[in-house]
CSV table of C-alpha atoms in Angstrom, one decimal:
chain,number,residue,atom,x,y,z
Q,273,MET,CA,8.7,-18.0,5.3
Q,274,LYS,CA,11.2,-15.2,4.5
Q,275,ASN,CA,8.4,-13.0,3.2
Q,276,ASN,CA,6.3,-13.7,6.3
Q,277,LYS,CA,9.2,-12.7,8.5
Q,278,LYS,CA,9.6,-9.4,6.6
Q,279,LEU,CA,5.9,-8.8,6.9
Q,280,ILE,CA,5.9,-9.4,10.7
Q,281,ILE,CA,8.9,-7.0,11.1
Q,282,ALA,CA,7.1,-4.4,9.0
Q,283,LEU,CA,3.9,-4.7,11.0
Q,284,ALA,CA,5.8,-4.6,14.3
Q,285,SER,CA,7.6,-1.4,13.0
Q,286,VAL,CA,4.2,0.2,12.3
Q,287,VAL,CA,3.0,-0.7,15.8
Q,288,VAL,CA,6.2,0.7,17.4
Q,289,LEU,CA,5.8,3.9,15.4
Q,290,ALA,CA,2.2,4.3,16.5
Q,291,VAL,CA,3.3,3.9,20.1
Q,292,VAL,CA,6.1,6.5,19.6
Q,293,PHE,CA,3.5,8.9,18.0
Q,294,PHE,CA,1.2,8.4,21.0
Q,295,PHE,CA,4.0,9.4,23.4
Q,296,VAL,CA,4.9,12.4,21.2
Q,297,TYR,CA,1.3,13.5,21.5
Q,298,LYS,CA,1.3,13.1,25.2
Q,299,ALA,CA,4.5,15.2,25.5
Q,300,PHE,CA,3.8,18.0,23.0
Q,301,GLY,CA,0.1,17.9,22.5
Q,302,PRO,CA,-2.3,20.7,23.6
Q,303,LYS,CA,-2.5,20.7,27.4
Q,304,THR,CA,-5.4,21.9,29.4
Q,305,SER,CA,-5.6,23.3,33.0
Q,306,ALA,CA,-8.6,22.7,35.1
Q,307,GLY,CA,-10.0,25.1,37.7
Q,308,SER,CA,-11.0,28.7,37.6
Q,309,LYS,CA,-9.0,30.6,35.0
Q,310,ALA,CA,-9.0,34.3,34.2
Q,311,PHE,CA,-9.6,35.1,30.5
Q,312,LYS,CA,-10.0,37.9,28.1
Q,313,VAL,CA,-11.9,37.5,24.8
Q,314,GLU,CA,-11.9,40.2,22.1
Q,315,VAL,CA,-14.1,40.3,19.1
Q,316,VAL,CA,-12.9,42.5,16.2
Q,317,ASN,CA,-15.6,42.9,13.6
Q,318,SER,CA,-15.5,43.8,10.0
Q,319,GLU,CA,-15.3,47.5,10.8
Q,320,GLY,CA,-12.4,47.1,13.1
Q,321,ALA,CA,-14.5,47.7,16.3
Q,322,THR,CA,-13.5,45.6,19.3
Q,323,LYS,CA,-15.8,44.2,21.9
Q,324,GLU,CA,-14.1,42.8,25.0
Q,325,TYR,CA,-15.2,40.2,27.5
Q,326,GLU,CA,-13.3,39.3,30.7
Q,327,GLY,CA,-14.0,36.9,33.5
Q,328,LYS,CA,-13.3,33.5,35.0
Q,329,THR,CA,-13.9,30.1,33.5
Q,330,ASP,CA,-13.4,26.5,34.1
Q,331,ALA,CA,-13.7,25.6,30.4
Q,332,GLU,CA,-10.9,23.4,29.1
Q,333,TYR,CA,-11.1,24.5,25.5
Q,334,LEU,CA,-12.0,27.7,23.8
Q,335,LYS,CA,-15.3,26.3,22.5
Q,336,GLY,CA,-16.4,25.7,26.1
Q,337,LEU,CA,-15.5,29.3,26.9
Q,338,MET,CA,-17.5,30.5,23.9
Q,339,ASP,CA,-20.5,28.4,25.1
Q,340,GLN,CA,-20.1,30.1,28.5
Q,341,LEU,CA,-20.1,33.6,27.0
Q,342,ALA,CA,-23.1,32.7,24.9
Q,343,ALA,CA,-25.0,31.5,27.9
Q,344,GLU,CA,-24.3,34.8,29.7
Q,345,GLY,CA,-26.2,36.5,26.8
Q,346,ASP,CA,-23.9,39.1,25.4
Q,347,PHE,CA,-22.1,36.9,23.0
Q,348,SER,CA,-23.2,34.6,20.2
Q,349,TYR,CA,-21.6,32.4,17.7
Q,350,GLU,CA,-22.5,30.0,14.9
Q,351,GLY,CA,-20.5,27.3,13.4
Q,352,SER,CA,-20.5,23.9,11.7
Q,353,ASP,CA,-18.8,20.7,12.5
Q,354,SER,CA,-16.2,19.8,9.9
Q,355,GLU,CA,-13.6,17.0,9.8
Q,356,TYR,CA,-11.2,19.6,11.2
Q,357,GLY,CA,-13.5,20.5,14.2
Q,358,LEU,CA,-15.7,23.5,14.8
Q,359,PHE,CA,-15.7,25.9,11.8
Q,360,ILE,CA,-16.9,29.3,13.0
Q,361,THR,CA,-19.2,31.0,10.5
Q,362,ALA,CA,-20.6,33.9,12.6
Q,363,ILE,CA,-19.9,35.8,15.8
Q,364,ASN,CA,-22.3,38.3,17.4
Q,365,GLY,CA,-24.5,37.9,14.4
Q,366,GLU,CA,-21.8,38.9,11.8
Q,367,SER,CA,-21.3,36.2,9.3
Q,368,ALA,CA,-18.0,35.4,7.7
Q,369,VAL,CA,-18.2,32.5,5.2
Q,370,TYR,CA,-15.3,32.3,2.8
Q,371,GLU,CA,-17.4,31.1,-0.2
Q,372,THR,CA,-20.0,33.9,0.1
Q,373,ASP,CA,-18.4,36.8,2.0
Q,374,GLY,CA,-14.8,36.2,1.0
Q,375,ALA,CA,-14.0,36.5,4.7
Q,376,TYR,CA,-13.4,34.3,7.7
Q,377,TRP,CA,-13.1,34.5,11.5
Q,378,SER,CA,-9.6,34.0,12.7
Q,379,ILE,CA,-8.5,33.0,16.2
Q,380,TYR,CA,-5.6,34.8,17.8
Q,381,VAL,CA,-4.1,33.8,21.2
Q,382,ASN,CA,-2.2,36.5,23.0
Q,383,GLY,CA,-1.7,38.3,19.7
Q,384,SER,CA,-0.3,35.4,17.8
Q,385,TYR,CA,-2.3,33.5,15.1
Q,386,GLY,CA,-3.9,30.5,16.7
Q,387,GLU,CA,-2.6,27.1,15.8
Q,388,TYR,CA,-5.7,25.2,16.9
Q,389,GLY,CA,-9.4,25.3,16.2
Q,390,ALA,CA,-11.8,26.5,18.9
Q,391,ASP,CA,-12.5,23.0,20.1
Q,392,GLN,CA,-8.8,22.1,20.3
Q,393,GLN,CA,-7.5,25.4,21.7
Q,394,PRO,CA,-6.8,24.9,25.4
Q,395,VAL,CA,-7.9,27.8,27.7
Q,396,THR,CA,-5.0,28.8,29.9
Q,397,ASP,CA,-5.2,31.2,32.9
Q,398,GLY,CA,-4.6,34.8,32.0
Q,399,ASP,CA,-4.6,34.3,28.2
Q,400,THR,CA,-6.3,36.6,25.7
Q,401,TYR,CA,-8.3,35.1,22.8
Q,402,SER,CA,-9.3,37.2,19.9
Q,403,PHE,CA,-11.8,36.5,17.1
Q,404,VAL,CA,-10.9,38.7,14.2
Q,405,TYR,CA,-12.9,39.2,11.1
Q,406,GLU,CA,-10.5,38.9,8.2
Q,407,ARG,CA,-11.0,39.3,4.5
Q,408,ALA,CA,-9.4,36.9,2.1
Q,409,ASP,CA,-7.8,39.6,0.1
Q,410,GLN,CA,-6.0,41.2,3.0
L,153,MET,CA,-1.0,6.8,-21.9
L,154,LYS,CA,-3.7,6.2,-24.5
L,155,LEU,CA,-7.3,6.4,-23.3
L,156,THR,CA,-10.3,4.9,-25.1
L,157,VAL,CA,-13.8,6.0,-24.6
L,158,LYS,CA,-14.3,2.8,-22.5
L,159,ASP,CA,-11.4,3.7,-20.3
L,160,ILE,CA,-12.8,7.2,-19.6
L,161,ALA,CA,-16.2,5.6,-18.8
L,162,VAL,CA,-14.6,3.1,-16.5
L,163,LEU,CA,-12.4,5.7,-14.8
L,164,GLY,CA,-15.5,7.8,-14.2
L,165,LEU,CA,-17.4,5.0,-12.6
L,166,LEU,CA,-14.5,4.1,-10.4
L,167,LEU,CA,-14.2,7.8,-9.4
L,168,GLY,CA,-17.9,7.8,-8.5
L,169,LEU,CA,-17.4,4.6,-6.5
L,170,MET,CA,-14.6,6.3,-4.5
L,171,GLU,CA,-16.6,9.4,-3.9
L,172,ALA,CA,-19.7,7.4,-2.7
L,173,GLY,CA,-17.4,5.4,-0.4
L,174,LYS,CA,-16.0,8.6,1.1
L,175,ARG,CA,-19.5,10.2,1.6
L,176,MET,CA,-20.8,7.1,3.4
L,177,LEU,CA,-18.0,7.2,6.0
L,178,ASP,CA,-17.9,11.0,6.4
L,179,LEU,CA,-19.3,10.8,9.9
L,180,LEU,CA,-16.4,8.7,11.1
L,181,PRO,CA,-13.3,10.8,11.3
L,182,ASN,CA,-10.3,9.3,9.4
L,183,VAL,CA,-12.2,6.1,8.7
L,184,GLU,CA,-12.1,5.8,4.9
L,185,VAL,CA,-12.0,3.3,2.0
L,186,ILE,CA,-10.1,5.7,-0.2
L,187,THR,CA,-6.7,4.2,0.7
L,188,LEU,CA,-7.9,0.6,-0.1
L,189,LEU,CA,-9.5,1.8,-3.4
L,190,PHE,CA,-6.4,3.6,-4.5
L,191,ILE,CA,-4.3,0.5,-3.8
L,192,LEU,CA,-6.8,-1.6,-5.9
L,193,TYR,CA,-7.0,0.9,-8.7
L,194,ALA,CA,-3.2,1.0,-8.9
L,195,LEU,CA,-3.0,-2.8,-9.0
L,196,TYR,CA,-5.7,-3.2,-11.6
L,197,LEU,CA,-5.4,0.0,-13.7
L,198,GLY,CA,-1.7,0.7,-13.4
L,199,LYS,CA,-0.7,4.3,-14.2
L,200,LYS,CA,-4.3,5.2,-15.1
L,201,ALA,CA,-4.9,5.3,-11.3
L,202,TYR,CA,-3.0,8.7,-11.3
L,203,LEU,CA,-5.8,10.1,-13.4
L,204,ILE,CA,-8.4,9.1,-10.8
L,205,ALA,CA,-6.2,10.7,-8.1
L,206,VAL,CA,-6.2,14.0,-9.9
L,207,ALA,CA,-9.9,13.8,-10.7
L,208,PHE,CA,-10.8,12.9,-7.1
L,209,THR,CA,-8.9,15.9,-5.9
L,210,LEU,CA,-10.7,18.1,-8.3
L,211,LEU,CA,-14.1,16.6,-7.4
L,212,GLU,CA,-13.4,17.2,-3.7
L,213,THR,CA,-12.3,20.7,-4.4
L,214,SER,CA,-15.6,21.4,-6.2
L,215,VAL,CA,-17.5,20.1,-3.1
L,216,PHE,CA,-15.4,21.6,-0.3
L,217,GLY,CA,-13.6,24.5,-1.9
L,218,LEU,CA,-10.0,25.4,-2.2
L,219,HIS,CA,-7.8,25.0,0.9
L,220,THR,CA,-4.4,23.7,1.9
L,221,TRP,CA,-5.7,20.1,1.9
L,222,VAL,CA,-6.0,20.3,-2.0
L,223,VAL,CA,-2.2,20.6,-2.2
L,224,MET,CA,-1.9,17.6,0.2
L,225,TYR,CA,-4.3,15.5,-1.9
L,226,LEU,CA,-2.3,16.3,-5.0
L,227,TYR,CA,0.8,14.5,-3.7
L,228,MET,CA,-0.5,12.1,-1.1
L,229,TRP,CA,-2.6,9.8,-3.3
L,230,PRO,CA,-0.1,9.8,-6.2
L,231,LEU,CA,2.5,8.8,-3.6
L,232,LEU,CA,0.5,5.8,-2.5
L,233,ILE,CA,-0.1,4.8,-6.1
L,234,THR,CA,3.6,5.1,-6.8
L,235,ILE,CA,4.5,2.8,-3.9
L,236,VAL,CA,2.0,0.2,-5.1
L,237,LEU,CA,3.3,0.4,-8.7
L,238,LEU,CA,6.9,0.1,-7.5
L,239,TYR,CA,5.9,-3.0,-5.4
L,240,GLN,CA,4.3,-4.5,-8.5
L,241,SER,CA,7.5,-3.9,-10.5
L,242,ARG,CA,9.5,-5.6,-7.8
L,243,LYS,CA,7.1,-8.5,-7.7
L,244,LYS,CA,7.4,-8.8,-11.5
L,245,ALA,CA,11.2,-9.0,-11.2
L,246,GLN,CA,10.9,-11.6,-8.5
L,247,LEU,CA,8.5,-13.6,-10.6
L,248,SER,CA,11.0,-13.4,-13.4
L,249,SER,CA,13.8,-14.9,-11.3
L,250,GLU,CA,11.5,-17.5,-9.9
L,251,THR,CA,10.3,-18.7,-13.2
L,252,HIS,CA,13.9,-19.0,-14.2
L,253,THR,CA,14.7,-21.4,-11.4
L,254,LYS,CA,11.5,-23.3,-10.7
L,255,ARG,CA,10.2,-26.0,-12.9
L,256,ASP,CA,6.8,-27.5,-12.1
L,257,PRO,CA,6.8,-31.1,-13.3
L,258,ASP,CA,3.1,-30.8,-14.1
L,259,THR,CA,3.7,-27.9,-16.5
L,260,ILE,CA,5.0,-28.4,-20.0
L,261,SER,CA,7.4,-25.4,-20.1
L,262,CYS,CA,8.4,-25.1,-23.7
L,263,GLN,CA,9.1,-21.4,-23.5
L,264,GLY,CA,11.9,-19.5,-21.7
L,265,PRO,CA,11.3,-16.9,-18.9
L,266,ASP,CA,11.4,-14.0,-21.4
L,267,ALA,CA,8.5,-15.6,-23.4
L,268,VAL,CA,6.6,-16.0,-20.1
L,269,LEU,CA,7.2,-12.4,-19.2
L,270,ASN,CA,5.9,-11.4,-22.5
L,271,GLN,CA,2.6,-12.7,-21.4
L,272,TYR,CA,2.5,-9.8,-18.9
L,273,PRO,CA,3.0,-6.8,-21.2
L,274,ASP,CA,1.4,-4.3,-18.8
L,275,GLY,CA,3.0,-5.6,-15.6
L,276,ILE,CA,1.8,-8.1,-13.2
L,277,SER,CA,-1.8,-6.8,-13.1
L,278,GLY,CA,-2.0,-6.4,-16.9
L,279,GLN,CA,-4.1,-8.8,-18.9
L,280,ARG,CA,-2.3,-11.4,-20.9
L,281,PRO,CA,-2.9,-11.4,-24.6
L,282,ALA,CA,-4.2,-15.0,-24.4
L,283,ASP,CA,-6.8,-13.8,-21.9
L,284,SER,CA,-8.0,-10.9,-23.8
L,285,ALA,CA,-8.3,-13.0,-26.9
L,286,SER,CA,-10.4,-15.5,-25.1
L,287,GLY,CA,-12.4,-12.8,-23.3
L,288,HIS,CA,-11.6,-14.0,-19.9
L,289,ALA,CA,-8.7,-14.4,-17.5
L,290,SER,CA,-7.9,-17.9,-16.4
L,291,SER,CA,-6.8,-18.0,-12.8
L,292,LYS,CA,-5.8,-21.6,-13.0
L,293,GLY,CA,-3.7,-21.3,-16.1
L,294,SER,CA,-4.9,-21.6,-19.7
L,295,THR,CA,-5.2,-24.8,-21.7
L,296,ASP,CA,-2.0,-23.8,-23.6
L,297,PRO,CA,0.5,-26.5,-22.7
L,298,CYS,CA,3.3,-23.9,-22.8
L,299,SER,CA,1.8,-21.6,-20.1
L,300,ILE,CA,2.9,-21.3,-16.5
L,301,LYS,CA,0.5,-22.9,-14.0
L,302,ASN,CA,-0.5,-21.4,-10.7
L,303,THR,CA,1.1,-18.0,-11.2
L,304,SER,CA,-1.8,-15.8,-12.5
L,305,ASP,CA,-1.7,-12.1,-11.8
L,306,GLN,CA,-4.7,-12.4,-9.6
L,307,ASP,CA,-2.9,-15.0,-7.5
L,308,ILE,CA,0.0,-12.6,-7.1
L,309,ILE,CA,-2.2,-9.8,-6.0
L,310,LEU,CA,-4.0,-12.0,-3.5
L,311,ALA,CA,-0.7,-13.2,-2.2
L,312,SER,CA,0.3,-9.6,-1.4
L,313,HIS,CA,-2.6,-9.1,0.9
L,314,GLY,CA,-0.4,-8.9,4.0
L,315,PHE,CA,1.9,-6.3,2.5
L,316,PHE,CA,-1.0,-4.1,1.5
L,317,CYS,CA,-2.5,-4.3,4.9
L,318,VAL,CA,0.7,-3.1,6.4
L,319,LEU,CA,1.1,-0.4,3.7
L,320,ALA,CA,-2.4,0.9,4.4
L,321,ALA,CA,-1.7,1.0,8.1
L,322,ALA,CA,1.6,2.8,7.7
L,323,PHE,CA,0.0,5.2,5.2
L,324,GLY,CA,-2.8,6.1,7.7
L,325,LEU,CA,-0.3,6.5,10.5
L,326,LEU,CA,2.0,8.8,8.5
L,327,PHE,CA,-0.8,10.7,6.7
L,328,GLY,CA,-0.7,13.6,9.1
L,329,ALA,CA,3.1,13.9,9.0
L,330,LEU,CA,3.1,13.8,5.2
L,331,CYS,CA,0.4,16.4,5.1
L,332,THR,CA,2.5,18.9,7.1
L,333,VAL,CA,4.6,19.8,4.0
L,334,PRO,CA,2.4,22.9,3.0
L,335,TYR,CA,2.6,24.1,6.6
L,336,PHE,CA,6.4,24.2,6.4
L,337,PHE,CA,6.0,26.9,3.8
L,338,ILE,CA,3.1,28.7,5.5
L,339,GLY,CA,4.3,29.0,9.1
L,340,GLY,CA,7.7,27.2,9.3
L,341,PRO,CA,8.7,24.0,11.2
L,342,SER,CA,7.0,25.2,14.4
L,343,MET,CA,3.6,25.4,12.7
L,344,ALA,CA,4.1,22.2,10.8
L,345,PHE,CA,5.1,20.3,14.0
L,346,THR,CA,2.1,21.8,16.1
L,347,TRP,CA,-0.3,20.9,13.3
L,348,TRP,CA,1.0,17.3,13.1
L,349,VAL,CA,1.0,16.7,16.8
L,350,ALA,CA,-2.6,18.0,17.2
L,351,GLY,CA,-3.7,15.5,14.6
L,352,ILE,CA,-1.9,12.4,16.0
L,353,PRO,CA,-5.0,10.9,17.6
L,354,TYR,CA,-6.7,11.0,14.2
L,355,ASP,CA,-3.6,9.4,12.6
L,356,LEU,CA,-3.8,6.6,15.1
L,357,ILE,CA,-7.5,6.0,14.2
L,358,HIS,CA,-6.5,6.3,10.5
L,359,CYS,CA,-3.8,3.6,11.0
L,360,VAL,CA,-6.1,1.1,12.7
L,361,SER,CA,-9.1,1.7,10.4
L,362,ASN,CA,-7.0,1.4,7.3
L,363,PHE,CA,-5.5,-1.9,8.5
L,364,LEU,CA,-8.8,-3.4,9.4
L,365,ILE,CA,-10.6,-2.2,6.2
L,366,CYS,CA,-7.8,-3.7,4.1
L,367,LEU,CA,-7.7,-6.9,6.2
L,368,PHE,CA,-11.4,-7.6,5.6
L,369,LEU,CA,-12.2,-6.0,2.3
L,370,PHE,CA,-9.0,-6.5,0.2
L,371,ARG,CA,-9.7,-10.1,-0.8
L,372,PRO,CA,-13.4,-9.7,-1.6
L,373,LEU,CA,-12.7,-6.6,-3.6
L,374,CYS,CA,-9.9,-8.3,-5.4
L,375,HIS,CA,-12.2,-11.1,-6.4
L,376,LEU,CA,-14.7,-8.6,-7.6
L,377,PHE,CA,-12.1,-6.7,-9.6
L,378,GLY,CA,-10.8,-9.9,-11.0
L,379,ARG,CA,-14.3,-10.8,-12.3
L,380,ILE,CA,-14.7,-7.3,-13.7
L,381,ARG,CA,-11.4,-7.8,-15.5
L,382,ALA,CA,-12.5,-11.2,-16.7
L,383,ALA,CA,-15.6,-9.6,-18.2
L,384,GLY,CA,-13.3,-7.3,-20.1
L,385,TYR,CA,-14.1,-4.0,-18.4
L,386,LEU,CA,-10.6,-3.4,-16.8
C-alpha cells in the first residue's frame, strides 16, 4: 500500500511536470505572426557571392517562405526530412552535404545564428533570413 | 567485468535487437523502444548494459555521423542504466530487511538472511548458483527446503512494473532538458533554453509513448527474458 502510494505520487508528479512544460512552451516557444509580412532573404554561396530576395509573404515558417520563393522560380532548395526537421542539402543548385563536401548551409536571422531549423523558424515582419554556405573547417 | 565469448555474442544480439527496434519506429518522432530495452538490459545484464550503451552510440554514429547528439547519447543511456541499477540495489536491501523480519510458515527457513542473500551474488537479477547448476531458474522456489519461497528475482522485477513505467515516462519527459548540456557549452544558457523549449512538444510525445510502451510491453518482455535466462543465455 505504501509502495502504491509512492507510485501514485510519482506518476502525478510526472503529469504535473508535463503540464508545466506545456505552459513553458506556450510562453516561450517560437511564435508566428499571420498576415502579409515583409521579408528579406540572402543566399551567400561558397564563393561569398550574395543573392538577395525581398518581398511579402504570409508564410508562418521559413520553410513556407522558401517554398514561396521556389514557386516564383528564382530560388531553389533541396533537403531531407530528419528527426530534427528539414535538413537543407542544397540551395540554388549548390550542394553542401557535411559527409561529402565538408560543408553545410547555415541559417542566420537578422545576422545572428539561427536557433531553429527552417520548418521551426517563424517568419516575422521585417526580418532578414540568410542562408550561408559554411565549411566545417572555418 | 569479465566477458566470455558467449557474453560478447549475447551483447551483440541484444544490440542488434535494439537497433532493429529503433529502425522500425524511425517514422514516429520520439516513439521508441530503446528506453524500455535499456531498462530490461540493466535488470537482466547488470553493469554489462553499459557496454551496450556505448556500442549503441557507436553504431548510431556510424549510421548518422558525428554530431552533438553523440555526446548526449554517451551520458543519457548510462544515466538511465545507473538509475535502474541503483533501484535494484535498493530493492535488494529492502529484500534483505524483509527476509529478516518475515517468516513464511510454509517455508522451512534453516538459513539466516545472509545465507539467503548469498543466493543472489550478482544482485537481484543475478542467477542463483542453485539455478545455474540445475540449468534453469525456478520462479516458484527450488525443491531445496532451505530456500525462500515466492521471492524469485523474476517476481521482484515484475513487481517493479509500475516504477519502471513512471521512470520511462519521466525519462522521456526530461530527455530534452537533459540533452541541453552540450548546448550550454556551445551557445550558453540562452541557446540551451531555446533548444529545450523548441523540443518540448516532442518531449511530451516521448513521455506518453515511453509510458504506454512500458505499460504494455514490460511484462511480456520480462517473461521472455526470464525464459532466455532460464535457458542459460543471460
